[in-house]
XYZ file of C-alpha atoms in Angstrom:
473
model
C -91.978 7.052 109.648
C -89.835 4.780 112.090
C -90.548 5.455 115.615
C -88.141 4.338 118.107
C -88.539 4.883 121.675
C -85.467 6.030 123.199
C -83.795 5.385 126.843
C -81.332 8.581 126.896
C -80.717 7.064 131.014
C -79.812 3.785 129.259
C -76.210 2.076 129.893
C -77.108 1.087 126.094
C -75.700 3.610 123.547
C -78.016 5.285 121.696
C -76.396 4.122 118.304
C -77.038 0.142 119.508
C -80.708 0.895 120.925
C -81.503 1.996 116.935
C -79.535 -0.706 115.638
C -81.242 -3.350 118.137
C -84.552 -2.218 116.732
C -83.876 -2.033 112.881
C -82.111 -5.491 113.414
C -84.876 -7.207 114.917
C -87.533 -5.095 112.365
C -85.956 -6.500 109.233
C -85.843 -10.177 111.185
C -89.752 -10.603 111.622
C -90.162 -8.983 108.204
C -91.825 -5.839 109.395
C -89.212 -3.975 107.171
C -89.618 -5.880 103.866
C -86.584 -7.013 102.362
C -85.674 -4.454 99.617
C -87.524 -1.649 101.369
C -85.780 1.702 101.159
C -84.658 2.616 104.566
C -84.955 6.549 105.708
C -82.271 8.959 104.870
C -79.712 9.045 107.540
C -80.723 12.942 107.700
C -84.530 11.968 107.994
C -83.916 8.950 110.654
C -82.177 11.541 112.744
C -84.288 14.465 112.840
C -87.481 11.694 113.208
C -85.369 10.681 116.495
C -83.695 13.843 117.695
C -80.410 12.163 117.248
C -77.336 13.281 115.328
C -76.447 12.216 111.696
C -73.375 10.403 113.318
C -75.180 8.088 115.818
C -77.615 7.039 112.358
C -74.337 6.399 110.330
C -73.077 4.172 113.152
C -76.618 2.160 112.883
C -76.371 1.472 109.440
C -73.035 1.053 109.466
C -73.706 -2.241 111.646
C -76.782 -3.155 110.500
C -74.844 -2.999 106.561
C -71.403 -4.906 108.341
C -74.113 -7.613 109.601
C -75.428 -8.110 106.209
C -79.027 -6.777 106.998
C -79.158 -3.571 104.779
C -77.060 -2.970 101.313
C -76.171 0.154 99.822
C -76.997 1.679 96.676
C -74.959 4.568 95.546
C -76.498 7.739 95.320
C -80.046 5.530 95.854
C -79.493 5.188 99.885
C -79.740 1.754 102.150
C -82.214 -1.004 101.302
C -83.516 -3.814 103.727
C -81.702 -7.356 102.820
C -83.727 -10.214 101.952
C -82.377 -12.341 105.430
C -84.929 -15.155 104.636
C -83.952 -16.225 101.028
C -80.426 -16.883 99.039
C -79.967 -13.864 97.057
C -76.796 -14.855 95.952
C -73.259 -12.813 95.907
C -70.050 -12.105 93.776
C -68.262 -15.258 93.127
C -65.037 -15.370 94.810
C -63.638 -18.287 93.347
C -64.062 -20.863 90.362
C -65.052 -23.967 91.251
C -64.445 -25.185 88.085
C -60.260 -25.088 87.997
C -58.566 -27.214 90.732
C -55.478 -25.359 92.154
C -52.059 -26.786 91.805
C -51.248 -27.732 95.464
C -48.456 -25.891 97.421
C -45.248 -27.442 97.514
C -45.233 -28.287 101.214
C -41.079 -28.868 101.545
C -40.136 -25.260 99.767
C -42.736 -23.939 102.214
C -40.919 -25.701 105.006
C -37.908 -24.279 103.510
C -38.658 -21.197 103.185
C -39.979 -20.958 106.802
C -36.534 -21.892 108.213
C -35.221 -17.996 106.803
C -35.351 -15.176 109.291
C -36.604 -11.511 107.294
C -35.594 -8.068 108.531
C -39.486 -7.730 107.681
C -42.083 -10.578 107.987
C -45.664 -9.224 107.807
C -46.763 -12.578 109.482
C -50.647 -13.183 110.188
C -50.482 -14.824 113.644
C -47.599 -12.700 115.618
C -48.689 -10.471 118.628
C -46.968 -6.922 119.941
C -45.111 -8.960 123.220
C -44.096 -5.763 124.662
C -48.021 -4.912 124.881
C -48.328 -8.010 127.012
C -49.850 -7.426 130.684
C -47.118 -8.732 132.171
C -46.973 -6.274 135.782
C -50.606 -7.644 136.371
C -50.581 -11.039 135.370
C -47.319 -11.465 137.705
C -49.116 -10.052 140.308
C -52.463 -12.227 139.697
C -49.882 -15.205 140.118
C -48.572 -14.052 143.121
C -51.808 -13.833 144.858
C -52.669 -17.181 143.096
C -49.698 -18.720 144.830
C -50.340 -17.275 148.277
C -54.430 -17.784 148.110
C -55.463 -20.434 146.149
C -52.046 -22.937 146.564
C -53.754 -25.768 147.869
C -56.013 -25.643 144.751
C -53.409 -25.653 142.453
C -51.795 -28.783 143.336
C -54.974 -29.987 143.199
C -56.308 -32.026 140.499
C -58.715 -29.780 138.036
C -62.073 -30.384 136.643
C -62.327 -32.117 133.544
C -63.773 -29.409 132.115
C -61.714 -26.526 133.724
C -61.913 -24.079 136.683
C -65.351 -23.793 137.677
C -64.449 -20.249 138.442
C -62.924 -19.382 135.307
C -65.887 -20.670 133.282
C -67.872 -18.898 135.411
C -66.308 -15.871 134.396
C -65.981 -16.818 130.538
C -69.903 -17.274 130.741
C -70.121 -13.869 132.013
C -68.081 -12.095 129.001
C -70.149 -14.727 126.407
C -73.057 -13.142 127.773
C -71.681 -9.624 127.985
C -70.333 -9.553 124.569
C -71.305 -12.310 122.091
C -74.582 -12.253 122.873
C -74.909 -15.941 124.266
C -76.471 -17.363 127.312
C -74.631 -20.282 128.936
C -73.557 -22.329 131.742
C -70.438 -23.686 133.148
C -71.126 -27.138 132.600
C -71.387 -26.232 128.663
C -67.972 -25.290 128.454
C -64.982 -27.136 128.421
C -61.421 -25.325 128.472
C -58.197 -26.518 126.368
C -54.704 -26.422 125.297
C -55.348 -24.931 122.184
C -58.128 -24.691 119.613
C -56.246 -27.889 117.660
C -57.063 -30.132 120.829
C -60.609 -28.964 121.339
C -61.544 -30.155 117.407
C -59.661 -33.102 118.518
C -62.049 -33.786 120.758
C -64.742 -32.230 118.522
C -64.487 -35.451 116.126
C -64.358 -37.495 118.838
C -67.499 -36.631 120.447
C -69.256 -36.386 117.030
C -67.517 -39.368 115.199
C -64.661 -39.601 112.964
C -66.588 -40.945 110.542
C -68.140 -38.054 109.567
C -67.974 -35.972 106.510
C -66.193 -32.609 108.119
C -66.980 -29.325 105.244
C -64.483 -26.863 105.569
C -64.240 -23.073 103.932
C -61.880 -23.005 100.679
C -59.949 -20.857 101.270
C -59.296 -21.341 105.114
C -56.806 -21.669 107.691
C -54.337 -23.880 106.354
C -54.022 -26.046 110.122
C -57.691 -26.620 110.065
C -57.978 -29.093 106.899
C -54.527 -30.593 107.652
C -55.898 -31.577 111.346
C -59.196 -32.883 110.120
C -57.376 -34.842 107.282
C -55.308 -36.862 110.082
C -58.562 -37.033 112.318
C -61.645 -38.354 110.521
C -62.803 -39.967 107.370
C -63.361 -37.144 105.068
C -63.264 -33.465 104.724
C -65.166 -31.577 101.268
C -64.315 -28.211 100.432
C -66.725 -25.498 100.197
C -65.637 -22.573 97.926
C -66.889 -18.800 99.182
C -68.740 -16.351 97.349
C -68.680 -12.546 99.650
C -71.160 -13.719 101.735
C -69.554 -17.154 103.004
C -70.185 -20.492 101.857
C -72.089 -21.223 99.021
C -74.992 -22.873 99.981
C -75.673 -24.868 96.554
C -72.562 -26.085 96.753
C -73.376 -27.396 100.799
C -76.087 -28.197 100.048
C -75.217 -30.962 97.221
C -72.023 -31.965 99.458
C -71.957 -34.575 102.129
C -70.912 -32.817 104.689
C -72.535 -33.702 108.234
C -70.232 -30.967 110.218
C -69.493 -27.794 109.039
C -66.260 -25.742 110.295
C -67.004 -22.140 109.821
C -65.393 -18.718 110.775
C -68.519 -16.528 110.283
C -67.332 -12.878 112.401
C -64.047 -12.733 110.611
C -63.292 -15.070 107.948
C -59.329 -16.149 107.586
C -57.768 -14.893 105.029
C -60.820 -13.065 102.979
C -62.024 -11.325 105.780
C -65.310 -12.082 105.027
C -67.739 -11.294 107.508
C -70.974 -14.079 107.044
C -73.948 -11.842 106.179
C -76.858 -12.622 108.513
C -79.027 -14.138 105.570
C -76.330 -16.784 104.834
C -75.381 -17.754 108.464
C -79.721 -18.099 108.673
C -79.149 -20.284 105.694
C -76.549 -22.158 107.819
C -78.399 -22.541 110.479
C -81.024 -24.262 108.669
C -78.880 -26.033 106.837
C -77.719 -27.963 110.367
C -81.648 -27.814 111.810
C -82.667 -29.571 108.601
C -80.749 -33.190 110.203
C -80.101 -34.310 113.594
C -76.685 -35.581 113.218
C -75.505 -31.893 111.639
C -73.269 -29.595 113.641
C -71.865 -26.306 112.838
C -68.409 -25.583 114.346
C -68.467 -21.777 114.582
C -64.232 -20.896 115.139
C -64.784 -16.742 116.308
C -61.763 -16.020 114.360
C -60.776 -12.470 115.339
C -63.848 -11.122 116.409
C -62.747 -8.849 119.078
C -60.796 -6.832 116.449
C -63.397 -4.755 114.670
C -62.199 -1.459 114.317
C -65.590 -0.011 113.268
C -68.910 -0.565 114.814
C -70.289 -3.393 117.115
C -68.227 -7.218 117.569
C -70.108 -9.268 114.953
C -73.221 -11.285 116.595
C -71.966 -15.383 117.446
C -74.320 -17.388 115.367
C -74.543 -19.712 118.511
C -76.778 -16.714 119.724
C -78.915 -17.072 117.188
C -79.281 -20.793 116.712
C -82.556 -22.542 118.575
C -81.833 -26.033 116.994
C -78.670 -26.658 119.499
C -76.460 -27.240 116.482
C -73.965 -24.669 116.794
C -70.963 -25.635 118.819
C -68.925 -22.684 119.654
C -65.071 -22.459 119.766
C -62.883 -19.337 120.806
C -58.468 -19.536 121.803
C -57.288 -16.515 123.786
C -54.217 -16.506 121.329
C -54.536 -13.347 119.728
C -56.412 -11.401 122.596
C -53.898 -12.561 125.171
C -50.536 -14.847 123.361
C -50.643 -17.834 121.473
C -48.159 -19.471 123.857
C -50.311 -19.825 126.539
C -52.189 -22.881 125.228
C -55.786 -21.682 126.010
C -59.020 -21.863 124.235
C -62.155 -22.981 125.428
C -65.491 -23.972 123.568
C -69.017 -24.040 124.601
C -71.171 -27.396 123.614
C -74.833 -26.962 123.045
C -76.832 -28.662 126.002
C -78.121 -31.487 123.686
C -74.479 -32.562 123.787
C -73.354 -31.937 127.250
C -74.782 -35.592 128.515
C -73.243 -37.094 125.809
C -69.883 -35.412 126.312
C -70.201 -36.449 130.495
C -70.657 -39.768 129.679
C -68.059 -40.466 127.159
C -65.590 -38.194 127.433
C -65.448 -36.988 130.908
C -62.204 -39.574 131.543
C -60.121 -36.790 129.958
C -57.731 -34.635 132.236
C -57.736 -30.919 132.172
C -55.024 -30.273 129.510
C -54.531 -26.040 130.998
C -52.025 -25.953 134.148
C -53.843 -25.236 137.039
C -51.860 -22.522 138.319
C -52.543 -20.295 135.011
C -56.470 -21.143 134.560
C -56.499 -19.399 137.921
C -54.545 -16.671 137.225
C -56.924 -16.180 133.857
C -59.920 -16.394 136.230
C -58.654 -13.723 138.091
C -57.561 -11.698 135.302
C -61.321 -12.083 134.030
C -63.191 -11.249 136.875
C -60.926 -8.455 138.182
C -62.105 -6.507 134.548
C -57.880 -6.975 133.673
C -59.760 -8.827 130.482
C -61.552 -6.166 129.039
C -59.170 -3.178 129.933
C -56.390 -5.517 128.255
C -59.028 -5.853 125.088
C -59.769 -2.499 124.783
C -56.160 -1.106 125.003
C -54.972 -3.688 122.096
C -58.282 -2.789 119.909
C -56.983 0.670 119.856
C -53.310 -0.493 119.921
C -54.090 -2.554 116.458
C -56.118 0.157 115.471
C -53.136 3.175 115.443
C -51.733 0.087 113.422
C -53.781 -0.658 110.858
C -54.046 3.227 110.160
C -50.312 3.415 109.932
C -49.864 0.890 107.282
C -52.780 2.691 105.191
C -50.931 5.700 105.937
C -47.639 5.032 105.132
C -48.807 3.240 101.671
C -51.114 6.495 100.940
C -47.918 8.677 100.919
C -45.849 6.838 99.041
C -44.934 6.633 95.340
C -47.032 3.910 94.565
C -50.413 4.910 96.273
C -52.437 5.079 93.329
C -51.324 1.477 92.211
C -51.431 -0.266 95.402
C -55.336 -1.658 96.665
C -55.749 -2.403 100.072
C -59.035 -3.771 101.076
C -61.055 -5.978 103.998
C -59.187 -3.900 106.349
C -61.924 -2.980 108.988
C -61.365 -6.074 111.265
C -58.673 -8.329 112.635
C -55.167 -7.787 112.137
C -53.667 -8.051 108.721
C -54.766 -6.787 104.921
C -55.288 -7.827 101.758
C -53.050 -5.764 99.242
C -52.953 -5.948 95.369
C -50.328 -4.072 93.472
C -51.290 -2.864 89.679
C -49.645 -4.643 87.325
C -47.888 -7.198 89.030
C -48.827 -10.770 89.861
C -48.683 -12.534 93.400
C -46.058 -14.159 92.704
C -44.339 -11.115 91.289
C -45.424 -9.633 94.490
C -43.837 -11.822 96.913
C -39.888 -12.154 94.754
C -39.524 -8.318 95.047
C -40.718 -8.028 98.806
C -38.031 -11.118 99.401
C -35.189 -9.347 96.975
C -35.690 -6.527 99.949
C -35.387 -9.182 102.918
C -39.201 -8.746 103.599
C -41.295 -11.872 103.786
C -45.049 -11.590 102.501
C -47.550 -14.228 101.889
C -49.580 -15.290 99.000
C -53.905 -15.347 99.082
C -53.347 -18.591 97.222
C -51.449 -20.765 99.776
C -54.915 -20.851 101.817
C -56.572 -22.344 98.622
C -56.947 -26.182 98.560
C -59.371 -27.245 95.372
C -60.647 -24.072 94.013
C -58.487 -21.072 92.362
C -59.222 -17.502 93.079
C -61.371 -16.010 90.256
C -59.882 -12.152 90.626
C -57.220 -12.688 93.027
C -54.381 -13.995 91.663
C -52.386 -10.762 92.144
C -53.327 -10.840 96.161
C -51.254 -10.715 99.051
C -51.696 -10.737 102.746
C -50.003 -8.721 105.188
C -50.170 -9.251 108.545
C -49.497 -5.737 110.872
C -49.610 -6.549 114.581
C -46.461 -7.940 115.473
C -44.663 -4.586 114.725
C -44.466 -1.468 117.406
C -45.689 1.286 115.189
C -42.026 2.262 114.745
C -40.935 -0.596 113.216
C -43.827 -0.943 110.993
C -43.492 2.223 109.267
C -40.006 1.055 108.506
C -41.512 -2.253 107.134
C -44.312 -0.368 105.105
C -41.857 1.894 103.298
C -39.028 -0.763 102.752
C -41.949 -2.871 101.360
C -43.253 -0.225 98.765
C -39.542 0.460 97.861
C -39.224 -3.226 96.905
C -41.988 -2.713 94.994
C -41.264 -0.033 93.213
């Protein structure tokens, strides 16, 4: 019998004081992995709570990677300490053909009455009454300061106020002087590979963001390739690479939507203990849009090694023309980074990393968060809807749609290829799973597509969803 001892006068909800204790439980091994977890009916009448609050427990704990599910069986603890492998998402055996870069070029120079693009934003759910009035006030308070020249680093205030949500939300405990805010995540890995050498061997996640390897190719040595399997990188396959510095996205993987289950990022983590010259670049893709269930822990959080250097853009949560990301260096680094690269300017306009500040620390940041979680939400649910209705529901698959803000979709019976010329014959643009694939072919997705959902008002979107199964049909 688990006994849990409960603060009902707690700001912490009941759900995350459960899931807090399994969690940490199953870490020291006093829940053995493959131990049968109570009944969700048991758990709750054992702790006077309802079915629902156990559900959302598990439901975590199972997102997190620390219990599985057996059907009809129940949940079983996960083995966190040991590799106990995972479906194969890809075969590393069969190089892809590489993407003709010019007809992609191409291609991007047409304008569709329906793009289901991956990295738009809903502008008309921009903040714009308050941010014009944070600049006002910014202009009449702090105008000196703005003309002034910036920290290096950033705004002291502004960091100040990024430690604070770090802290609030992703579980990490940090100080201004570890973080250094940028114009863009692209110019923070710039400096990345400066402060950790271009002569490195950089391992990035096949399939991935298609910027990230293209970057890295023009900024170090050498980049490997690390194919997936549904838990995140293969560690055999690390493991007998080269790589020194590892670029991961382990809350919300781009474009699987793989969420790194807590025994692999441990893996990770020992992975970059295991040398002192090996770094983990954790991007936190997306992880503010989980629709179900607790933001995935930052594996910074969890790393005692200092190996982990974290980077997070405010593209998605705020717009991606603002230019701002920021990343926080572990303090092993910090000296290093003051002493060699503290002859770089600030690279964010004054004027607007004091208007973010404010934004921050006035709670305009969260409010703003939680209104577009819900927003993207409604969203999500429409598309699901709207392809549940229609004609072709029982041959269309939509999965990894619990987080961030577009979907894989398979259609029965045709390929992706097939996929994408009837979407275009209808003036809609969709995109292909295997245009994120550099060396290694998906084994089981070559009829995948991705469709992105948020830069559509709900209106619109239904009129995209329908036009799009119509062109399928």
């Amino acid at each position: 019998m688990i006994t849990i001892d409960l603060n009902t006068n707690s700001k912490i909800p009941i759900y995350q004081q459960i899931y807090e204790y399994l969690r940490y439980e199953i870490e020291i091994g006093a829940i053995a992995a493959q131990e049968k977890m109570p009944s969700k009916r048991k758990l709750a009448n054992d702790l006077n709570v309802s079915q629902t609050t156990i559900e959302t427990a598990y439901g975590q704990l199972k997102a997190e990677g620390y219990i599985y599910a057996e059907p009809k069986k129940g949940y079983y603890a996960e083995n966190i300490l040991k590799n106990h492998g995972g479906f194969p998402l890809c075969d590393v055996s069969l190089p892809l053909k590489k993407v003709d870069e010019s007809l992609l070029l191409k291609q991007a120079e047409k304008k569709y009455s329906y793009d289901f693009q991956t990295n738009a934003i809903d502008t008309e759910c921009f903040p714009f009454s308050v941010w014009a009035k944070l600049t006002r006030e910014t202009l009449n308070e702090d105008k000196n300061e703005i003309l002034s020249v910036t920290h290096p680093k950033g705004l002291y205030s502004l960091r100040q106020g990024i430690c604070k949500m770090l802290s609030e939300h992703r579980g990490m405990n940090v100080e201004p002087n570890q973080i250094i805010v940028g114009a863009g995540w692209e110019y923070l890995l710039n400096l990345i590979t400066q402060l950790l050498g271009k002569n490195q061997v950089y391992g990035v996640e096949d399939p991935c963001y298609a910027k990230i390897p293209k970057i890295l190719d023009r900024l170090v040595d050498a980049v490997e390739y690390l194919p997936l399997d549904g838990e995140g990188i293969i560690m055999k396959n690390l493991e007998e690479s080269t790589a020194d510095v590892l670029h991961v996205t382990p809350s919300h993987h781009f474009p699987l939507g793989i969420v790194t289950s807590a025994g692999r990022r441990r893996e990770l983590l020992q992975w970059a203990n295991a040398q002192s010259n090996r770094y983990i670049i954790e991007d936190d893709y997306d992880s503010e849009f989980r629709f179900y269930g607790r933001p995935i822990p930052a594996m910074y959080g969890l790393d005692n090694g200092e190996n982990v250097i974290y980077i997070k853009t405010f593209a998605k949560s705020l717009a991606p023309s603002l230019r701002m990301a920021y990343m926080v260096l572990p303090q092993s680094l910090v000296k290093l980074y003051d002493e060699e690269m503290s002859f770089y300017a600030s690279t964010v306009p004054s004027i607007e990393q004091h208007v973010l500040s404010r934004f921050i620390e006035g709670g305009y940041f969260e409010r703003h968060l939680h209104r577009m979680r819900n927003i993207y939400k409604k969203r999500r649910e429409i598309f699901l809807e709207e392809v549940k209705k229609s004609s072709l529901s029982s041959k269309i698959k939509i999965f990894k749609e619990d987080a961030g803000m577009h979907l894989l979709l398979q259609v029965e019976g045709l390929k992706e290829n097939e996929i994408i010329a009837k979407a275009e014959a209808g003036d809609i643009k969709i995109y292909g799973l295997s245009e994120y694939y550099n060396f290694y072919e998906p084994k089981g997705y070559s009829e995948t597509v991705i469709a992105g959902f948020s830069g559509f008002s709900e209106a619109k979107l239904r009129e995209a969803v329908q036009n799009l199964v119509k062109a399928l049909a």
